[in-house]
Short mmCIF file of C-alpha atoms in Angstrom, two decimals:
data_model
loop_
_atom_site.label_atom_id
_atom_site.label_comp_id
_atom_site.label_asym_id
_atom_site.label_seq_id
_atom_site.Cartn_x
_atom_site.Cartn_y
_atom_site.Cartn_z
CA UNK M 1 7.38 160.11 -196.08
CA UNK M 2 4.40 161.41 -197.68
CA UNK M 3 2.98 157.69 -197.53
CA UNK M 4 3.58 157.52 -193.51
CA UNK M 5 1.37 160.35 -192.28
CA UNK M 6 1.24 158.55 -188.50
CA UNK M 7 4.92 158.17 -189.03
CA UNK M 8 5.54 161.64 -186.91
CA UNK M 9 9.39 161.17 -187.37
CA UNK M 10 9.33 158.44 -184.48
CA UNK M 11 12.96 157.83 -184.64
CA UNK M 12 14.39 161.36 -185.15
CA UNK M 13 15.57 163.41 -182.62
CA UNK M 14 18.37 165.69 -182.06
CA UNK M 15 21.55 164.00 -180.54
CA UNK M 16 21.22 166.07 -177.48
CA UNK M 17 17.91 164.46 -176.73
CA UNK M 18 19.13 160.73 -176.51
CA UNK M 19 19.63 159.26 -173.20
CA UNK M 20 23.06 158.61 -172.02
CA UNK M 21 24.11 157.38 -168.60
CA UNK M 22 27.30 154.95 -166.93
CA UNK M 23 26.32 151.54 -166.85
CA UNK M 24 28.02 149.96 -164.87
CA UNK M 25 28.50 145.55 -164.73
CA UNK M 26 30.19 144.08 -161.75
CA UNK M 27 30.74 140.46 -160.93
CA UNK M 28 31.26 139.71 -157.44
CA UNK M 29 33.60 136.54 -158.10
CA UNK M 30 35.07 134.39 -154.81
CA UNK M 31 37.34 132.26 -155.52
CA UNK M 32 39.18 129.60 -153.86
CA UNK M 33 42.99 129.76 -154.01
CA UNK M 34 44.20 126.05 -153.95
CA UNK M 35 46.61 125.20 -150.72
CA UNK M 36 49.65 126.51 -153.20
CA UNK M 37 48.23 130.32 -153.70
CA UNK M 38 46.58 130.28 -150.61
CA UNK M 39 50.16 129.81 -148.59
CA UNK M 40 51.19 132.85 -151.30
CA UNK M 41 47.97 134.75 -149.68
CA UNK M 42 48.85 133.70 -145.96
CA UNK M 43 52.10 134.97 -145.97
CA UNK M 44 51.31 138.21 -147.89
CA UNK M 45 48.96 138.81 -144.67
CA UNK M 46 51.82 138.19 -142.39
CA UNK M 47 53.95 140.48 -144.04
CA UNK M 48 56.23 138.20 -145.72
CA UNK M 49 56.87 136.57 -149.48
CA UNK M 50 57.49 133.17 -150.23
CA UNK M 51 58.05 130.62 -153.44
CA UNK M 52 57.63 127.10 -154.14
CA UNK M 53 60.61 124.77 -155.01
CA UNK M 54 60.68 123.32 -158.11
CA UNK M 55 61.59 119.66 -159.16
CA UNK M 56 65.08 121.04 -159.85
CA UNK M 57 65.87 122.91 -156.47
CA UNK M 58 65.30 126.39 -158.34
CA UNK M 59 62.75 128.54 -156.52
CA UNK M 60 59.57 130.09 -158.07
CA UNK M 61 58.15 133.17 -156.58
CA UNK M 62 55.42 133.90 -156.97
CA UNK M 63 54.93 129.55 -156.58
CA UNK M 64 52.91 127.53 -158.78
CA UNK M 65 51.31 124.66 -158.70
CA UNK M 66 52.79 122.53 -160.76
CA UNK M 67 56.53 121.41 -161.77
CA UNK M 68 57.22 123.99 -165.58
CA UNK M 69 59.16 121.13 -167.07
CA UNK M 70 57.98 118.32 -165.53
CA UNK M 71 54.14 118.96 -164.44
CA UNK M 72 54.20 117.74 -161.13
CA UNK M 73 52.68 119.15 -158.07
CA UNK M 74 54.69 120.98 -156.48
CA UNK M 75 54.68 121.47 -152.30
CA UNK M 76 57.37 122.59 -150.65
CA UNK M 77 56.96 126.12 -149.71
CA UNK M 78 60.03 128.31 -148.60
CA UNK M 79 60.93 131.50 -147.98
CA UNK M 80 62.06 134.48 -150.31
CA UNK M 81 63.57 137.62 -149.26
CA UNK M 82 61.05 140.93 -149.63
CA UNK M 83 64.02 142.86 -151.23
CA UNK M 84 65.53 142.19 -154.80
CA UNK M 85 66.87 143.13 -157.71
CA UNK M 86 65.06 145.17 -160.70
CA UNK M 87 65.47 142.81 -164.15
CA UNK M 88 63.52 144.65 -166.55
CA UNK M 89 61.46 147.67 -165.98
CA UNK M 90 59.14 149.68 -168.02
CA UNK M 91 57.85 153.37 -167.35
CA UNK M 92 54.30 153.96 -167.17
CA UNK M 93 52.90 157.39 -167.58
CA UNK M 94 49.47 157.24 -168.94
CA UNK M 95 47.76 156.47 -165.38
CA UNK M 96 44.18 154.51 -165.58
CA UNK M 97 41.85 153.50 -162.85
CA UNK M 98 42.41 150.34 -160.83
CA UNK M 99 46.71 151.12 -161.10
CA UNK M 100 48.27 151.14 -158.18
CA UNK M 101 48.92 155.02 -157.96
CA UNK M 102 47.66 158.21 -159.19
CA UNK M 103 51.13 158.89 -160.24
CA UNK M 104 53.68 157.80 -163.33
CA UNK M 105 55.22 154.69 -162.00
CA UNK M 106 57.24 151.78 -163.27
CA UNK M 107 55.89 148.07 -164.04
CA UNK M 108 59.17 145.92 -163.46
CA UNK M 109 60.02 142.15 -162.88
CA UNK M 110 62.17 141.85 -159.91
CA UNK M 111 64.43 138.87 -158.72
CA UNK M 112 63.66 138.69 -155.13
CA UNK M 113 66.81 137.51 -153.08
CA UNK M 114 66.57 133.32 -152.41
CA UNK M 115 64.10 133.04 -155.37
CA UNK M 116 65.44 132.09 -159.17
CA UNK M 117 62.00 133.81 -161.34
CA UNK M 118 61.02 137.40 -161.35
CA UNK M 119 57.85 138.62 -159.99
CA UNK M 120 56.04 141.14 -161.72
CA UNK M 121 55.13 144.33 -159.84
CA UNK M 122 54.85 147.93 -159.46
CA UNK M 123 57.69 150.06 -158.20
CA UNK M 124 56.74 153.59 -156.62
CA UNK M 125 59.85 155.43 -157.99
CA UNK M 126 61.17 158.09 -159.85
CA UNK M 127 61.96 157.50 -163.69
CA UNK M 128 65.49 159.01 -162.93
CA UNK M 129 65.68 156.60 -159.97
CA UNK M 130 64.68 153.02 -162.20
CA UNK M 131 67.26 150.94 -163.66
CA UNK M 132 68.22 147.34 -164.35
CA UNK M 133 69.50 146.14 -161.16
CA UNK M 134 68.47 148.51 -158.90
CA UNK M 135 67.63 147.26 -155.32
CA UNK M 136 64.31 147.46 -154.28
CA UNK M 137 62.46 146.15 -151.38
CA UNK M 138 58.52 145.76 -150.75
CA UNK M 139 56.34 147.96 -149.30
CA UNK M 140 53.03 145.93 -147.83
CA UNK M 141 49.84 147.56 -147.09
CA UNK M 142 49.27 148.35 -143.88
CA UNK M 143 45.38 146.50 -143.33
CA UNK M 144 46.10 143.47 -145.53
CA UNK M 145 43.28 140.83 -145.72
CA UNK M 146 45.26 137.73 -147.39
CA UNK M 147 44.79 138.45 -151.39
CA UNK M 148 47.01 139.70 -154.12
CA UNK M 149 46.89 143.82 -153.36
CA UNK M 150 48.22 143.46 -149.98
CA UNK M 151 51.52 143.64 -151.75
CA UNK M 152 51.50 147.42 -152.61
CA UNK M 153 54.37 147.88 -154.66
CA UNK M 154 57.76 147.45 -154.84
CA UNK M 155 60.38 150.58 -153.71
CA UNK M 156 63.86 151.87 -153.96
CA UNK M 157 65.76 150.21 -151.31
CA UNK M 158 68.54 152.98 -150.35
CA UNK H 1 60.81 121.60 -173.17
CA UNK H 2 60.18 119.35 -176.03
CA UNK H 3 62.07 115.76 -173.87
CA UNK H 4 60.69 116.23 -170.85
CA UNK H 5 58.62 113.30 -169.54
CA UNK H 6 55.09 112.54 -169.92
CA UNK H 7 53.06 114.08 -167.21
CA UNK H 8 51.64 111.73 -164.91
CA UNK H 9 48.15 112.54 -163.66
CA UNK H 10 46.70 111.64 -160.38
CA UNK H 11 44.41 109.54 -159.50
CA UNK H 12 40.69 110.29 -158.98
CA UNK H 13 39.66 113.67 -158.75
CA UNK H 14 41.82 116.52 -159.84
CA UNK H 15 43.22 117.96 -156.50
CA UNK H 16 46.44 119.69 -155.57
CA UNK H 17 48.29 118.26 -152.64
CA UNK H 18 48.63 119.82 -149.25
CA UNK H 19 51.39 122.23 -148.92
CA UNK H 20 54.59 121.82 -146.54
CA UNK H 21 54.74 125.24 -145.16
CA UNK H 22 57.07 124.10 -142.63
CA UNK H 23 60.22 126.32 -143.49
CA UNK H 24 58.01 129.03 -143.14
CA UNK H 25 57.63 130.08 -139.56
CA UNK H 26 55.12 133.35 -140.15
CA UNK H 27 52.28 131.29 -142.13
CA UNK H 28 52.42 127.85 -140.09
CA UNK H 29 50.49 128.63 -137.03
CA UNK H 30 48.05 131.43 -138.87
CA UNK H 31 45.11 130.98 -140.66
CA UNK H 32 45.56 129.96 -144.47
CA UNK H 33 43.67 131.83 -146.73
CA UNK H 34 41.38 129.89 -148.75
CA UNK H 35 38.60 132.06 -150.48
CA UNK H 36 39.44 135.59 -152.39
CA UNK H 37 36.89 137.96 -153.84
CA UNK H 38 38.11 138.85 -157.32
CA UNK H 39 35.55 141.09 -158.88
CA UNK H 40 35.59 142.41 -162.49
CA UNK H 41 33.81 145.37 -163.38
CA UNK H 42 33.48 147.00 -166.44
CA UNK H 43 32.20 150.75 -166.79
CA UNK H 44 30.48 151.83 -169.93
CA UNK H 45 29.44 154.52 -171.27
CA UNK H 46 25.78 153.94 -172.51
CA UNK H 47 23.59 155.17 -174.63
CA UNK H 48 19.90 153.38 -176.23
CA UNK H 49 20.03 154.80 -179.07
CA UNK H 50 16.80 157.09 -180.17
CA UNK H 51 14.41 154.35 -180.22
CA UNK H 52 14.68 153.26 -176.80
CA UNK H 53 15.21 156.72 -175.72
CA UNK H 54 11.33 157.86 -176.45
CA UNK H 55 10.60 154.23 -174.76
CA UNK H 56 12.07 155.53 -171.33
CA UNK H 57 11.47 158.93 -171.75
CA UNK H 58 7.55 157.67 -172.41
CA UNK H 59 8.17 155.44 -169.25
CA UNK H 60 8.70 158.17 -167.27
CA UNK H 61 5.43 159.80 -167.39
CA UNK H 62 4.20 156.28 -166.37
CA UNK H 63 3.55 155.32 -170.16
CA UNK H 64 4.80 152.25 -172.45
CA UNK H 65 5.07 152.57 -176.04
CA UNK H 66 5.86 150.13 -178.22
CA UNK H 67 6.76 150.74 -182.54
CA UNK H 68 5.27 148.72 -185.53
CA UNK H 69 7.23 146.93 -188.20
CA UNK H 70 5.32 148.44 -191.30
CA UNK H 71 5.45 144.84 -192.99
CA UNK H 72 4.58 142.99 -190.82
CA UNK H 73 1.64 145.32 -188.61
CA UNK H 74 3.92 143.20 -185.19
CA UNK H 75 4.51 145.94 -182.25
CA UNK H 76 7.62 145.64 -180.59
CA UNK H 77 8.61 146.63 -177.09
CA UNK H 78 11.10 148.06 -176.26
CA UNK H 79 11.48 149.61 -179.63
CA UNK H 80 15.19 149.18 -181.44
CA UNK H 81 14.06 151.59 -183.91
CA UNK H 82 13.61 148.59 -186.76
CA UNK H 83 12.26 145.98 -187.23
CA UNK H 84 13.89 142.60 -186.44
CA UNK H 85 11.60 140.59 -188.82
CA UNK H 86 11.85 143.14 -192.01
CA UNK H 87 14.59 145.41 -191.62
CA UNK H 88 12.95 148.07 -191.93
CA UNK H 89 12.48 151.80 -189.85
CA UNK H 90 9.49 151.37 -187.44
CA UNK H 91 8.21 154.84 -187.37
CA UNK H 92 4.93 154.24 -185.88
CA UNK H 93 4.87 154.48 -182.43
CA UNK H 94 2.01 152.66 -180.52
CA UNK H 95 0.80 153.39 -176.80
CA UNK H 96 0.46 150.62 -175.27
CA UNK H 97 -1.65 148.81 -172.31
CA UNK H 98 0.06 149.11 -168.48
CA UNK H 99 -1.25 145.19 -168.49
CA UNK H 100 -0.42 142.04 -169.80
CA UNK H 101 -0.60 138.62 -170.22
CA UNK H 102 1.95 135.76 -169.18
CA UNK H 103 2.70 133.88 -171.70
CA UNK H 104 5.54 131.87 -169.69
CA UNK H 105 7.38 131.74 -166.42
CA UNK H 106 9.63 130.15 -164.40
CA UNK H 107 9.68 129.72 -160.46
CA UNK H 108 12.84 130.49 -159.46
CA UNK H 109 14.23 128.93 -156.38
CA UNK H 110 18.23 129.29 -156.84
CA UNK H 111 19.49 132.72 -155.65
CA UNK H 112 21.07 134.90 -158.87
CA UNK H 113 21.01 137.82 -157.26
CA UNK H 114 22.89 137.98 -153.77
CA UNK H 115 19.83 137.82 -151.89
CA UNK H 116 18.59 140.82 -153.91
CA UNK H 117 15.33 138.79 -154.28
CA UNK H 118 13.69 136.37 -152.09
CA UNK H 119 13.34 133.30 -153.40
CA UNK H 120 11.10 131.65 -154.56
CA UNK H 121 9.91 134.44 -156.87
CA UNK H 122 8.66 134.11 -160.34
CA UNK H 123 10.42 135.42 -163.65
CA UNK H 124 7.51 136.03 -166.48
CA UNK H 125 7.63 136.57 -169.81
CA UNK H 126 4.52 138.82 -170.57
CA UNK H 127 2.86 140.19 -173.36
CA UNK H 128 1.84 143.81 -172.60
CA UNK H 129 -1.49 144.67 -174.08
CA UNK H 130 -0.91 145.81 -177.90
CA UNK H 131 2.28 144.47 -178.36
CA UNK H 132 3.37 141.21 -180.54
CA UNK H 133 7.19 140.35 -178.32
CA UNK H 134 7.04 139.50 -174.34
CA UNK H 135 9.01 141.08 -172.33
CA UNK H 136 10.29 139.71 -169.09
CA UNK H 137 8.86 141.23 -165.27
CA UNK H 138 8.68 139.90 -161.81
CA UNK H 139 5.30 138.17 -160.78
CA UNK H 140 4.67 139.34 -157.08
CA UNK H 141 1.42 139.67 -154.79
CA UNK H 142 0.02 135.67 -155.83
CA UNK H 143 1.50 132.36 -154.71
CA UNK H 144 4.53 131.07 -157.37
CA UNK H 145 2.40 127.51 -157.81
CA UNK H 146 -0.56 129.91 -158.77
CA UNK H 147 1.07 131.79 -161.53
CA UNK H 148 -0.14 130.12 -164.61
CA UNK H 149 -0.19 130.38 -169.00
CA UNK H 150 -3.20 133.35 -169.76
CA UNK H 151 -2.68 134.85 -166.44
CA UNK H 152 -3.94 138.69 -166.35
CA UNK H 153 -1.58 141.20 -164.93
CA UNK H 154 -1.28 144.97 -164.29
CA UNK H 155 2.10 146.82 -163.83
CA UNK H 156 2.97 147.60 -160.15
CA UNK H 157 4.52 151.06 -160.52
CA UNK H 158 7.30 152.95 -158.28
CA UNK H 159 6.18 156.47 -156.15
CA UNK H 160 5.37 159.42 -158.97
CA UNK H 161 8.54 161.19 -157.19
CA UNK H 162 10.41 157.99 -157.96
CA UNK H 163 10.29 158.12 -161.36
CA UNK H 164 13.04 158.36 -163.97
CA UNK H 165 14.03 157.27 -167.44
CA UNK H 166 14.40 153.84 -166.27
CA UNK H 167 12.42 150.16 -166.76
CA UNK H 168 13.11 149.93 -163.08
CA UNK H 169 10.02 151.99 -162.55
CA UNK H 170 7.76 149.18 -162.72
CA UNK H 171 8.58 147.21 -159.57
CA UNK H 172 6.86 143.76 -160.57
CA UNK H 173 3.68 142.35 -161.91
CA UNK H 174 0.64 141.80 -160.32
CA UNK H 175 -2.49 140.19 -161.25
CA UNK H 176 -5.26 142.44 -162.23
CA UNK H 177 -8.55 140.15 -161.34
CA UNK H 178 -9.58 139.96 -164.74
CA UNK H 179 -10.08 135.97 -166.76
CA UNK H 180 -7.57 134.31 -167.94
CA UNK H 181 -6.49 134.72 -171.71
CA UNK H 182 -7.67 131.63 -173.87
CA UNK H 183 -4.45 129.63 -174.86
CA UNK H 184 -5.99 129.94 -178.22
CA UNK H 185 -5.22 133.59 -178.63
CA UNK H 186 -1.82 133.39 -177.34
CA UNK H 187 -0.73 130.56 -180.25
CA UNK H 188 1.48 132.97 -181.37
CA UNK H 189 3.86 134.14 -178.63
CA UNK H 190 4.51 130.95 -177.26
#
């Protein structure tokens, strides 16, 4: 360094002296939901769950848009029950931000009754309590404003 | 999946079909929701490295420094510590001018920023005085059809009690009175 006598060390510094702060990046996204997932939306806000029927009678719940075999639009919204049946469940214990409780949970896919496809939620239950075809009903939240988190979670129905 | 028939497309524009909500009592006399917010946010942990650290600790004692590439003499701002053209450590640091020069803009009249900034409001790329690389400000206190190629500025600061180890301190650009730049001079950073 002998050669760099303006060179002061510009770059050097003790670890403790570097900067270090949250940054934070946030898109502010709106979105428009289609007629199919904005009947999904409108019922959530009334407290209720529907599907979509499919080109061969079964029902879909959450619906889709279009036909899974076929790829037709599909229209015909009906009802589904708000209580079904656990299919698969998985424990979660390692709670991050943005989950749907501060506490160990289980993600599960549950058959609700009158539809034919799982949904995939949250259920606010015990490990002890979680098993493949366990009844579970859901639990809505109480200011809902017509998007996906108005459905809380899913919960032990006895 | 592999028989089932080809998919037929529609007509015109791409558009889904109306719903029939009619075997649903609760959602056919409401209003159907239409727009969502989704938002995405992502939380880092950040650091700028020691290079960029002396910049903002220099820019909070109202100061801009800038380091030189020892090959090439160029003086970047904000410093990243090496230099982009020869690889190599910059370990000269350089105080620099609190003016510059613009050597481009753009007039912005679309709003980015959630109303965050009137529009129209100019975006300039400006050479501070003593450095080689532009770096980008907000033109303010001149008309946006005035703002022009050579065009003097000074930094428009924040309150002294304001201050912290951010670029944020300097609120916008303002020009300083003095002549424009010859275009001949700024050949280089166009």
């Amino acid at each position: 360094m002998s050669d760099q006598p303006t060179g002061q060390a510009a770059n050097q510094a003790a670890d403790d002296d570097v900067l270090r702060a949250p940054l934070l990046l946030e898109y502010p996204f709106r979105r428009t939901t289609g007629p199919v997932i904005g009947a999904y939306f409108t019922a959530l806000r009334e407290g209720h769950l529907v599907g979509i029927l499919d080109d061969s009678g079964r029902v879909i719940c959450p619906p889709v848009e279009y036909d899974p075999q076929s790829g037709k639009s599909l229209t015909k919204i009906v009802p589904v029950s708000s209580e079904g049946e656990v299919v698969h469940w998985t424990w979660n214990s390692m709670i991050r931000e943005g989950q749907p409780f501060d506490h160990p949970f289980a993600w599960a896919l549950i058959k609700l009754d009158g539809a034919d496809t799982p949904i995939y939620h949250a259920v606010d239950a015990s490990h002890e309590q979680m098993s493949a075809g366990m009844r579970v009903r859901a639990r809505f939240a109480l200011e809902r404003r017509g998007e996906v988190s108005d459905l809380e979670c899913f919960e032990p129905a006895n | 999946m592999s028989d089932s028939a080809p998919i037929e497309l529609p007509e015109g524009l791409w558009s889904q079909p109306a719903v029939d909500t009619s075997a649903v009592d609760s959602i056919t006399d409401v209003e159907s929701v239409q727009l969502i917010t989704t938002p995405a946010k992502f939380v880092y942990d950040y650091t700028p490295g020691v290079a960029r650290t002396r910049f903002l600790r220099a820019i909070e004692q109202k100061r801009l420094v800038g380091q030189r590439c020892p090959e090439t003499q160029k003086v970047y701002i904000p410093p990243a510590g090496v230099s982009p053209v020869s690889g190599l450590p910059t370990l000269e640091e350089v105080e620099l001018g609190l003016d510059g020069t613009v050597v481009s803009y753009c007039i912005v009249n679309l709003d980015f920023t959630g109303n965050a900034q009137e529009i129209p409001y100019v975006s300039a790329l400006i050479l501070v005085d003593g450095s080689d690389i532009p770096i980008y400000g907000l033109v303010r206190e001149i008309a946006p059809e005035d703002v022009h190629f050579g065009l003097r500025l000074k930094s428009v600061w924040v309150e002294p009690e304001e201050m912290t180890t951010s670029f944020e301190n300097i609120k916008w650009w303002a020009p300083n009175g003095e002549p424009d730049v010859p275009k001949s001079e700024l050949a280089d950073y166009v």
